[in-house]
Each structure stands twice: as structure tokens, then as C-alpha cells.
XYZ file of C-alpha atoms in Angstrom:
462
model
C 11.524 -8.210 -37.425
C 9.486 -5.705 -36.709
C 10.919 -4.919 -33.806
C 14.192 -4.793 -35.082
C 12.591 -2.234 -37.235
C 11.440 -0.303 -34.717
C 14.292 -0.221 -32.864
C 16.350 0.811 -36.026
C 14.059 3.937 -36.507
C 14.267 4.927 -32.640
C 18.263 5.000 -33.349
C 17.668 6.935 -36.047
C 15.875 9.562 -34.654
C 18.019 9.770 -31.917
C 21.019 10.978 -34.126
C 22.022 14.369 -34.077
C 21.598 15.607 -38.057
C 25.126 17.912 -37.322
C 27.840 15.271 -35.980
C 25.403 11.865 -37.083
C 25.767 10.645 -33.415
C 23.459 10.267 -30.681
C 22.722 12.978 -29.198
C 24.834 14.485 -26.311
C 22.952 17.238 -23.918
C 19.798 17.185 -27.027
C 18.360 20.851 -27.327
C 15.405 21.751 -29.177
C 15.251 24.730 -31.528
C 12.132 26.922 -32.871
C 11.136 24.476 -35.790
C 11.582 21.410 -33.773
C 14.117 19.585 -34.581
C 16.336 18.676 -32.273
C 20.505 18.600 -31.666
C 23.580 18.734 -29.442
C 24.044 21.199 -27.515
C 27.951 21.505 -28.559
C 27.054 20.797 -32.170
C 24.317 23.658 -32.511
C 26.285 26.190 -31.165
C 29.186 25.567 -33.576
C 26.851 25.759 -36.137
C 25.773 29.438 -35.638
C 28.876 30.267 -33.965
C 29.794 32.719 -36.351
C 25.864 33.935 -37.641
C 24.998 37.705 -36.350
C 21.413 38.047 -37.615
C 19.918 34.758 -39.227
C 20.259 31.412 -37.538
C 19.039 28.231 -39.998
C 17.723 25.078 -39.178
C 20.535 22.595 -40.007
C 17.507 20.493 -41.593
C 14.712 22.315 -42.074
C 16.495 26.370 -43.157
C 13.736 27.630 -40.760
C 15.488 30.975 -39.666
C 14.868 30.876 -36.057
C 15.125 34.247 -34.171
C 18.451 35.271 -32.436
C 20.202 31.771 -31.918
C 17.248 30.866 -29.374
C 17.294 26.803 -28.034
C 16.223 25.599 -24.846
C 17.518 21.713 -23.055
C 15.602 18.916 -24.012
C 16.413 16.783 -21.378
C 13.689 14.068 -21.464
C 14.663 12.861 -25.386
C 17.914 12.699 -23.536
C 16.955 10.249 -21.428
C 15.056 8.991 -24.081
C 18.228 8.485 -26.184
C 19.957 6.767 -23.284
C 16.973 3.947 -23.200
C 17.768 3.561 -26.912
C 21.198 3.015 -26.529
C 20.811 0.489 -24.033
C 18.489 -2.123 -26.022
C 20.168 -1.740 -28.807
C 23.105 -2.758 -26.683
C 21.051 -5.638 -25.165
C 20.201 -6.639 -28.440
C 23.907 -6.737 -29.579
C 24.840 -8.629 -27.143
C 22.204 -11.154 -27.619
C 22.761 -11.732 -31.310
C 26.153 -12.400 -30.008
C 25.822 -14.872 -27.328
C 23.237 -16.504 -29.883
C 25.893 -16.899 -32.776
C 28.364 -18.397 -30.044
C 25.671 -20.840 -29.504
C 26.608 -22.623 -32.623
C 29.787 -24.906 -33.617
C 32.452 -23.068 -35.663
C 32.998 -26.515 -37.412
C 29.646 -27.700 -38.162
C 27.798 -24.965 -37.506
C 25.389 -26.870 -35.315
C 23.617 -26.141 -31.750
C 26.467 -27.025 -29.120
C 24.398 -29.233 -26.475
C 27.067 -31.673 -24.739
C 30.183 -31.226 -22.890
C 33.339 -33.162 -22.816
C 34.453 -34.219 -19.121
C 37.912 -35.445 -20.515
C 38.861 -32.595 -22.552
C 36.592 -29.752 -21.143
C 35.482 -28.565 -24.495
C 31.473 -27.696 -25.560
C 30.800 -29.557 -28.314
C 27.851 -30.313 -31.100
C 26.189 -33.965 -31.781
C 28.407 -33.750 -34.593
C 32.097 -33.323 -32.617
C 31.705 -36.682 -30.510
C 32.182 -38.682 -32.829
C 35.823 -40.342 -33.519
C 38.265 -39.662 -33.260
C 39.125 -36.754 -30.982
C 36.280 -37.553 -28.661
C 35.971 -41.318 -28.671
C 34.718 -42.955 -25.450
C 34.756 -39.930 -23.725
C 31.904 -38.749 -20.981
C 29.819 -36.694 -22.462
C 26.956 -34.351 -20.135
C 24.319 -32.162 -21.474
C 24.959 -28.342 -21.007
C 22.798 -27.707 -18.477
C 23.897 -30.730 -16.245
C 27.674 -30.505 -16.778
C 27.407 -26.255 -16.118
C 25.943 -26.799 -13.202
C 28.451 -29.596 -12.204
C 31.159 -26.881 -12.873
C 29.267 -24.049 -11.073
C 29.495 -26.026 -7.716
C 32.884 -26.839 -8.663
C 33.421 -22.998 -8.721
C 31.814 -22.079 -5.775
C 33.765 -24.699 -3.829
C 36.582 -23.045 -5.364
C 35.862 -19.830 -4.436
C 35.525 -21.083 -1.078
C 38.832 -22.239 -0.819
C 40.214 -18.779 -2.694
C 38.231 -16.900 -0.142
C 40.108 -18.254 3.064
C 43.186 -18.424 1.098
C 43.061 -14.670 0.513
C 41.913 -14.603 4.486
C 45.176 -16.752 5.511
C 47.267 -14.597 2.910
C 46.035 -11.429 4.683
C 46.605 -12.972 8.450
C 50.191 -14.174 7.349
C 51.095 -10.507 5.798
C 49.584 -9.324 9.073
C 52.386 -11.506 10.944
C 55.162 -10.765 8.697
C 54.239 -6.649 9.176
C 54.988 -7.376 13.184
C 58.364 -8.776 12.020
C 60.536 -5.667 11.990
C 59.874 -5.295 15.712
C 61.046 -8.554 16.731
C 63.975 -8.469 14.753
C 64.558 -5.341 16.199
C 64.443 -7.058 19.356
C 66.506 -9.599 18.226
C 69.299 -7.288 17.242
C 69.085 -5.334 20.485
C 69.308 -8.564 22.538
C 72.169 -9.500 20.202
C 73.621 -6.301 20.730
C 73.933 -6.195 23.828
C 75.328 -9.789 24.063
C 78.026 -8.514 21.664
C 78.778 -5.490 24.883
C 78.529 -7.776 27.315
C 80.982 -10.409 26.006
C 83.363 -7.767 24.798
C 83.022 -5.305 27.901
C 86.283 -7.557 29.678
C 87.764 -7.635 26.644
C 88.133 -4.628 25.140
C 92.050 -4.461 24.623
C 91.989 -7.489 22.739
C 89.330 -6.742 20.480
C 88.490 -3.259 19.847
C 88.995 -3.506 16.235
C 86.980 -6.834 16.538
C 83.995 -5.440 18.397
C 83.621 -2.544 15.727
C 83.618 -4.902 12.548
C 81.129 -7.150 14.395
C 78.683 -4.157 15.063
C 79.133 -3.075 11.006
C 78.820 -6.571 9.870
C 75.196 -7.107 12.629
C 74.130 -3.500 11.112
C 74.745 -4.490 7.574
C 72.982 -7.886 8.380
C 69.847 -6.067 9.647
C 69.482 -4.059 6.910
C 69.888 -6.888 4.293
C 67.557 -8.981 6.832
C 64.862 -5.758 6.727
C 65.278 -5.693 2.961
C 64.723 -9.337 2.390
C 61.659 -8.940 4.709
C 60.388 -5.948 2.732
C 60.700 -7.990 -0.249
C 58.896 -10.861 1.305
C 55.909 -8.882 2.859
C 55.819 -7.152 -0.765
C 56.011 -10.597 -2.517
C 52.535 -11.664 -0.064
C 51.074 -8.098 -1.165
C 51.333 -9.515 -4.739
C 50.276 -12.983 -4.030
C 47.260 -11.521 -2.063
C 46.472 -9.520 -5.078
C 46.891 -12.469 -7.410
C 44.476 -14.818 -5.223
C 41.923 -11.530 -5.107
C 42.368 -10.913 -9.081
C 41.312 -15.379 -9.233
C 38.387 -14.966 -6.902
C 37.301 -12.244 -8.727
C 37.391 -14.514 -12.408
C 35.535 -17.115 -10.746
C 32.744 -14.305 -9.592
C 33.023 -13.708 -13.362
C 32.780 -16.874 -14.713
C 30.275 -17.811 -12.145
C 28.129 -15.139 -13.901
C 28.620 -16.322 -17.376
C 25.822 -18.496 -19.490
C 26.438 -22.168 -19.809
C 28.264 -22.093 -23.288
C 30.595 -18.741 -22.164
C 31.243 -20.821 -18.638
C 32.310 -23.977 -20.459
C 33.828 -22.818 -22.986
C 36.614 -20.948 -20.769
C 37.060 -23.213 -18.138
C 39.674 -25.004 -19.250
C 41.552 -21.922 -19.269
C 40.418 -21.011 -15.727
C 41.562 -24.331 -14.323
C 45.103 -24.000 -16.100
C 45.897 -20.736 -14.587
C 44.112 -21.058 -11.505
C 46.567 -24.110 -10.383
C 49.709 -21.901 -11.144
C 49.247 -19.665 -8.125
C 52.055 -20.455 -5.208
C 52.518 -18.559 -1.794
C 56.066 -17.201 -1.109
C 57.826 -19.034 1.432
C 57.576 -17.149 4.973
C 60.238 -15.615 6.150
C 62.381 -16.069 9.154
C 65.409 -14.480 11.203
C 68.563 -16.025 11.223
C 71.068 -14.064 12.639
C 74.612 -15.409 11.739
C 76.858 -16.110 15.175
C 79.686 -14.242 15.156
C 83.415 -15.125 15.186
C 85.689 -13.465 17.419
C 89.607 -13.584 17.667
C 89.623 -13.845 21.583
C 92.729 -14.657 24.099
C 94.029 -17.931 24.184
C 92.810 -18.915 27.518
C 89.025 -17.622 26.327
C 89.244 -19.257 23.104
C 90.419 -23.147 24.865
C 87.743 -22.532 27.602
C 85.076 -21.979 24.905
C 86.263 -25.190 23.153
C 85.953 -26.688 26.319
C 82.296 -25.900 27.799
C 81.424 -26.684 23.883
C 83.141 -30.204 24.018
C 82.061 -31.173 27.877
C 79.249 -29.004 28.285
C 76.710 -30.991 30.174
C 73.315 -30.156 31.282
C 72.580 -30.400 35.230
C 69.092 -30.712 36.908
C 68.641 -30.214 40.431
C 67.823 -33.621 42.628
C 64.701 -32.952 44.793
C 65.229 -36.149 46.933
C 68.707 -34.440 48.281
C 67.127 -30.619 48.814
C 66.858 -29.710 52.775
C 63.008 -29.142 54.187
C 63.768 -25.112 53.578
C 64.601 -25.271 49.795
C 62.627 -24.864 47.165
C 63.110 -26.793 43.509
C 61.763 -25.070 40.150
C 59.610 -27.098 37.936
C 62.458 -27.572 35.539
C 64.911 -28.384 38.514
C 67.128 -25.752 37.199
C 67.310 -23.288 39.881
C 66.398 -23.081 43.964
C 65.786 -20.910 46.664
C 65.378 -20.561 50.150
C 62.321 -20.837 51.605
C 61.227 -19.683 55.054
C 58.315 -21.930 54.862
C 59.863 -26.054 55.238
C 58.198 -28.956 52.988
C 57.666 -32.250 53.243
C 60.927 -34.054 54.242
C 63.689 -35.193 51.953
C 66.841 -37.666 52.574
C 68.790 -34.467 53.310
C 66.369 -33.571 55.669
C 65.764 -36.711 57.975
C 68.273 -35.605 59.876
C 67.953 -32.655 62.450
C 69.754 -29.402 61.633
C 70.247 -29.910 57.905
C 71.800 -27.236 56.230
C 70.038 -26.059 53.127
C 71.761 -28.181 50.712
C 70.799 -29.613 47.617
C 72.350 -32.246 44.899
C 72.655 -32.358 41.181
C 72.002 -35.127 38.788
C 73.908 -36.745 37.159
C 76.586 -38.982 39.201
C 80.156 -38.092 37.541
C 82.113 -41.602 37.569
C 85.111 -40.433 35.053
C 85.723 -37.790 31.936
C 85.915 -34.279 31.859
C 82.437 -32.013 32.571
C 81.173 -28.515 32.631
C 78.490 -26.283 33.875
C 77.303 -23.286 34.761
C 76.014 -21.792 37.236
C 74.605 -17.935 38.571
C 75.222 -16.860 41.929
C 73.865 -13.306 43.681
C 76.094 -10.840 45.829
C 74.273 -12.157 48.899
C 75.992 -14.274 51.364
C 75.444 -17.135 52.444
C 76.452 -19.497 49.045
C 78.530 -22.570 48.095
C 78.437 -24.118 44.475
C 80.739 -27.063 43.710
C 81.233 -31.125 43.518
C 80.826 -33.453 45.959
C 81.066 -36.925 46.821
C 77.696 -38.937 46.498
C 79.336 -41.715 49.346
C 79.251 -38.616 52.031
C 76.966 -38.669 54.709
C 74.155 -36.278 55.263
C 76.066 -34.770 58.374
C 79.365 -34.596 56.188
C 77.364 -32.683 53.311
C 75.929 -30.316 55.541
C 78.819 -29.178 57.118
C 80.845 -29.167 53.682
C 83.272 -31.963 54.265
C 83.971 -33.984 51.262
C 82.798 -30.805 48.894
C 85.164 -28.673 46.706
C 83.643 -25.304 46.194
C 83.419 -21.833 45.593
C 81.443 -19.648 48.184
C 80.750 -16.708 49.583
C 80.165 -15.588 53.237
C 80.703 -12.398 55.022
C 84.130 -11.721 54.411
C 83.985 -12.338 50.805
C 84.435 -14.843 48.300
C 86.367 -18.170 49.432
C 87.552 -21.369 48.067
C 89.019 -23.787 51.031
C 91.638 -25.352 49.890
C 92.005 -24.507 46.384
C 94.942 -22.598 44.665
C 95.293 -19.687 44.481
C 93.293 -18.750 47.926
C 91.509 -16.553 49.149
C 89.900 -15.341 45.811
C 90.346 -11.674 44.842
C 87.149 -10.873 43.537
C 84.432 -7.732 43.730
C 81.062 -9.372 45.417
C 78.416 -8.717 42.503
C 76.285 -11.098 40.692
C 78.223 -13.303 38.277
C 77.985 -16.677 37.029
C 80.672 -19.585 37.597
C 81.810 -21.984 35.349
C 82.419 -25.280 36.942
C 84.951 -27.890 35.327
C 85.712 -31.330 36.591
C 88.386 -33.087 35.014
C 88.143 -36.854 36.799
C 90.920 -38.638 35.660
C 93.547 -35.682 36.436
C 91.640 -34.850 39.947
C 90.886 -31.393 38.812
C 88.135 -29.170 39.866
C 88.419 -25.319 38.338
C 86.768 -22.612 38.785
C 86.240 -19.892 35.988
C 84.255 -16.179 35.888
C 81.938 -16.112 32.964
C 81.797 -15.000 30.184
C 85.063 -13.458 30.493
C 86.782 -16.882 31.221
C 88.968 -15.449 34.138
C 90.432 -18.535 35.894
C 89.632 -18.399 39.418
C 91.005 -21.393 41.389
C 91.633 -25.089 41.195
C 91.509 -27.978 43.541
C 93.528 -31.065 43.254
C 92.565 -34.263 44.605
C 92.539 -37.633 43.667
C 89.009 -39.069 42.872
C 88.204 -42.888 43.585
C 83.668 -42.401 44.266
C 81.135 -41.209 42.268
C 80.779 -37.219 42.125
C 77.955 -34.976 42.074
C 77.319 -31.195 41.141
C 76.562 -29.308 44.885
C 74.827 -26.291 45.997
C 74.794 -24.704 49.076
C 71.896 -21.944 49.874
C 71.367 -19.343 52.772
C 68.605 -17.611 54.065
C 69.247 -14.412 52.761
C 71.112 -15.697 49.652
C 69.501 -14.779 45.903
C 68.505 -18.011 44.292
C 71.096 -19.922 42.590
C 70.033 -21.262 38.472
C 71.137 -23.870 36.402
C 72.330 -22.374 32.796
C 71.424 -24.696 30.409
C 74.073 -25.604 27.724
């Protein structure tokens, strides 16, 4: 008590007599006594020749005061314990139950709730675990910190994944661009069908990356605010973590209810929608056809001559000036640089693709797997497509010789076994090129025919 008294008296002194509130910038006057700064100077604001003591009447000599500043400090020390002592009295009064006004000592596992001796009993707390204060907050504190953990590299995983998403505008620039210029590449044959057709496809891809960047902006915002959510729980448990036993407790329940409410957007992805295009009639059944009877080829490295070399994923080969080990193509002396495809065609209709350079020497094309090694190296039993010095040629196909510019292109291939069809198309415009007509009895395979000077030839993959 009697420092409560004390302390009572120090706050009263520290009171400026003017306003009756602690004093702000304290100056001291002739007499004394002491005031604001503010509150002294309105007070003889308007006095020419006599200046009274607000307390006292001293008349003090032309408005004189001078700064005080150590009872300022003074009155800051005073403000803080009685604070402190505020607070105290507070946290002591919340040490007590509001129902029976008793010492709260146990906690409730099953309900999370702080509780006196009085409060267990039935019914709202029968047979449930009960802990001692100091035991359960110190359960909970571990709890926290485990928690925070897990906050912590959630935050760190938030940031990394906002990180990402920020890099996403490039690639779907890049996406767009590569789309793009697919769109002008596929069109670039066919502009007099579809000029109308190519415009509405670039407004409707422009419109789509906008959307697409607005939907991203919204997602990388939407991580922003889940960051910030994650950041605003870490920095309650920090709080809580700081709290005494009965404060800790007693909110934890709510902690744990909002803490498990938190949910990370989904992450976002590009998907570009294909476009539809009102193409020529031949274009549009050829289309229907590679999707129907597309097949994927692989190269057979078994069939390749000694100078020919096979990719890892036996989808394209080149010729190599340097021989390997021998193949069953190769046993015999002279082999051309030929090489087979898998797989063996028996019946049904089939198609591939393949790109070819504007080098000479080439030949791509179906063969007959019952051909010998001599017969496949000098072409005999092999429809094809080629080109050699003069130009492109198909031998005995219709129409022949083929009126084409030597560039790099890529040939579709399409066996039809039953009507002893093999045709020839340019992609992607879907020109037709030629046709051979034969009558097919033996297995067929996919052929390829390589010079030394020739670019390599590759597989597309359907």
C-alpha cells in the first residue's frame, strides 16, 4: 500500500496545475513551480507587465521560464510504472474465474478452456483431462512453436511459388509467340481461303492472352494475399507465444479455429485453346486422316548401314563419315546407307511424317520387309519420294516427275494396304504430291534412304 501511495503522489506531482495532465515539455518558472510549456505561455499570452504564478500569484518578472527537461524525464518514468502497475492489476484480476471467482489452476484438453477447481466438476467437464497451468501451457507452447515452424516454411514456399508465378508472363509470352507463329505458318499457303479466318484467330489468341494475363494477375495477387495472411498467423503465434499462461490458454481455442481456415490458391497454368479453322476440303479430310491413322515410327538400328547414325530416341539419322559396328544391312559389301522403320505394316491404313533437307542425296518411303539387302540398297521393291541432282522424283508414281521448289519441307506419308495405295502429301499445307498403286501381298515397312551430303532426316512424332 504504501507504495501504491507513493506512486499516487509521484502522479500527482507530475500534473501540470493549468491543463491537469502530465506534463508535456515541463518548464520551471521563478517561484518554482513547474508547467507545460504550451500551457504557460497561454496563460500569460495576453499579460504586458505582471506575469502570476498559476498556483502560487508570485509575479514573476517579464514572462521569464527556462526547460526543465530532467522532471520530464522524470514524468516519463512515472508514467511507465504506473502503466506496469495497470497492467498487472489486470492480468491479476484475469487470474480469477468469472463464475466462481476462484484461482484458475487446470486446463481442459477436450474443450481448451482454463478453468477453477470449481468448473470440473459435472456436467460440462465430466471425465475430461484435466493439466495444471503450467504443464498444459507449456504443452501448447511447443505446440506453437512447431506451428510456427510449419507457418514459417509455408510463408517460404508461398514466397518461392509467387516467385514462379512472377516468371509466368514470359513464358506465356513465349507460348503465344510460338503459337503465333504456328498460326503464320499454317495459314501462309492458305491465305485465299482464310484471310478472314486468320484475322479472327489472331483477335480471339490476343483476347485470350489478355484474359490469360489477367487471370494470372489475379492469381499472383491472390498468393500476395495468402502470403500476407500466413505472415499476419505467424505473427499471432509470436504473440501468443509471448502471452502468460492464463492469456495463452485462454485464446487458444480461438487461435486453432482460425489458424486451420487458411487455404493456398490453386496455381495457375496456361492453356491455350486450339483453334478451329474452316480450311479446303482436301486439308480438312487429310487432317482427319493423319488424326485417325496417325502412327508413331521409330527407326530400326539392326537395318541402318555401317555409315548411319541412329538418335537415342530412334527418331531421326544421319550420315556419318565415320562407319560402326556392323548391322544386317551392312554384312553385305557396298551397302547403301539405308535404314528401316518399325513397325511391320500387314493391313489398314497408316500415316507419318517425316522432314527432309534441300540436300541431295534422299529417299523416304515403304518397302517390303521380304526384300533382300541387295534389293533395298539399290531401291527395288521401295515406293518413294526422293531427291537427287535433278530435283525431286518419284519412280513410278502418278503424277511424275514432281514439280516442286528444292527447300526443306516435311512429307506426309500414307499407306492405304488394302487399296494398294501409297501417297505422298507436302505438309502442313496438305498439297497432294503423288501416288503409287500396287497391289500388296508381304509385310511393309517405313524406308529411308540417306546420302553423304544429305541433312539428316527426323521422325515427327504424332
Amino acid at each position: 500500500m504504501a507504495v501504491a501511495a507513493a506512486l499516487a503522489r509521484l502522479q500527482a506531482e507530475s500534473k501540470c496545475a493549468v491543463c491537469l495532465d502530465d506534463l508535456k515539455d515541463p518548464v520551471t518558472i521563478e517561484c518554482g513551480h513547474n508547467f507545460c510549456r504550451f500551457c504557460i505561455r497561454q496563460t500569460w499570452a495576453d499579460l504586458q507587465e505582471k506575469f502570476p504564478c498559476p498556483v502560487c500569484r508570485f509575479q514573476c518578472q517579464e514572462g521569464h521560464f527556462r526547460s526543465n527537461t530532467q522532471l520530464g524525464r522524470m514524468v516519463q518514468i512515472a508514467h511507465k510504472l504506473h502503466s506496469s502497475r495497470s497492467k498487472r492489476r489486470r492480468s491479476e484480476k484475469t487470474n480469477l474465474c468469472e463464475k466462481h471467482n476462484q484461482e484458475l489452476t487446470l486446463f481442459c484438453e477436450e474443450d481448451l478452456e482454463v478453468l477453477c477447481p470449481q468448473c470440473v466438476g459435472p456436467p460440462d467437464h465430466l471425465r475430461h483431462h484435466m493439466s495444471p497451468l503450467g504443464e498444459a501451457a507449456s504443452l501448447h507452447r511447443s505446440r506453437l512453436h512447431s506451428h510456427a515452424k510449419l507457418l514459417r516454411k509455408q510463408v517460404a514456399n508461398t514466397q518461392k511459388l509467387i516467385s514462379a508465378q512472377s516468371k509466368v508472363p514470359l513464358e506465356l509470352r513465349e507460348k503465344v509467340e510460338a503459337r503465333r507463329q504456328q498460326l503464320a505458318s499454317e495459314l501462309e499457303l492458305l491465305t485465299q481461303f482464310l484471310q478472314q479466318e486468320q484475322q479472327a484467330a489472331l483477335e480471339r489468341l490476343a483476347q485470350e492472352e489478355r484474359e490469360i494475363q489477367q487471370q494470372l494477375s489475379n492469381n499472383i495477387t491472390a498468393f500476395a494475399g495468402h502470403a500476407a495472411s500466413l505472415k499476419s498467423l505467424l505473427d499471432r503465434v509470436v504473440k501468443h507465444n509471448a502471452l502468460s499462461e492464463v492469456q495463452l490458454l485462454s485464446q487458444i481455442k480461438h487461435f486453432y479455429q482460425g489458424s486451420n481456415s487458411e487455404i493456398s490458391p490453386p496455381i495457375f497454368s496456361i492453356n491455350l485453346r486450339r483453334e478451329a479453322y474452316s480450311f479446303p476440303p482436301q486439308y480438312s479430310a487429310l487432317q482427319r486422316v493423319i488424326k485417325e491413322f496417325g502412327v508413331d515410327i521409330i527407326l530400326d538400328p539392326e537395318t541402318a548401314s555401317p555409315n548411319l547414325f541412329i538418335s537415342t530416341d530412334r527418331k531421326w539419322v544421319r550420315f556419318a563419315k565415320k562407319k560402326r559396328s556392323s548391322s544386317r544391312l551392312s554384312k553385305k559389301p557396298g551397302a547403301n546407307p539405308v535404314v528401316l522403320g518399325f513397325p511391320d505394316f500387314y493391313s489398314g491404313r497408316h500415316f507419318w511424317q517425316v522432314e527432309v533437307g534441300d540436300e541431295p542425296q534422299w529417299g523416304v518411303g515403304v518397302c517390303r520387309v521380304s526384300k533382300s539387302s541387295k534389293e533395298l540398297r539399290s531401291g527395288q521393291g521401295c515406293w518413294r519420294v526422293q531427291l537427287q541432282e535433278g530435283g525431286y522424283d518419284a519412280p513410278g508414281a502418278s503424277p511424275c516427275p514432281l514439280q516442286l521448289d528444292v527447300r526443306d519441307r516435311t512429307l506426309g506419308v500414307f499407306l492405304d494396304y488394302e487399296l494398294g495405295e501409297i501417297s505422298f502429301y507436302d505438309m502442313p499445307s496438305g498439297a497432294h504430291l503423288c501416288t503409287f498403286q500396287d497391289s500388296f501381298t508381304e509385310p511393309l515397312r517405313p524406308y529411308f534412304y540417306l546420302g553423304p551430303e544429305a541433312k539428316p532426316l527426323r521422325i515427327i512424332g504424332m
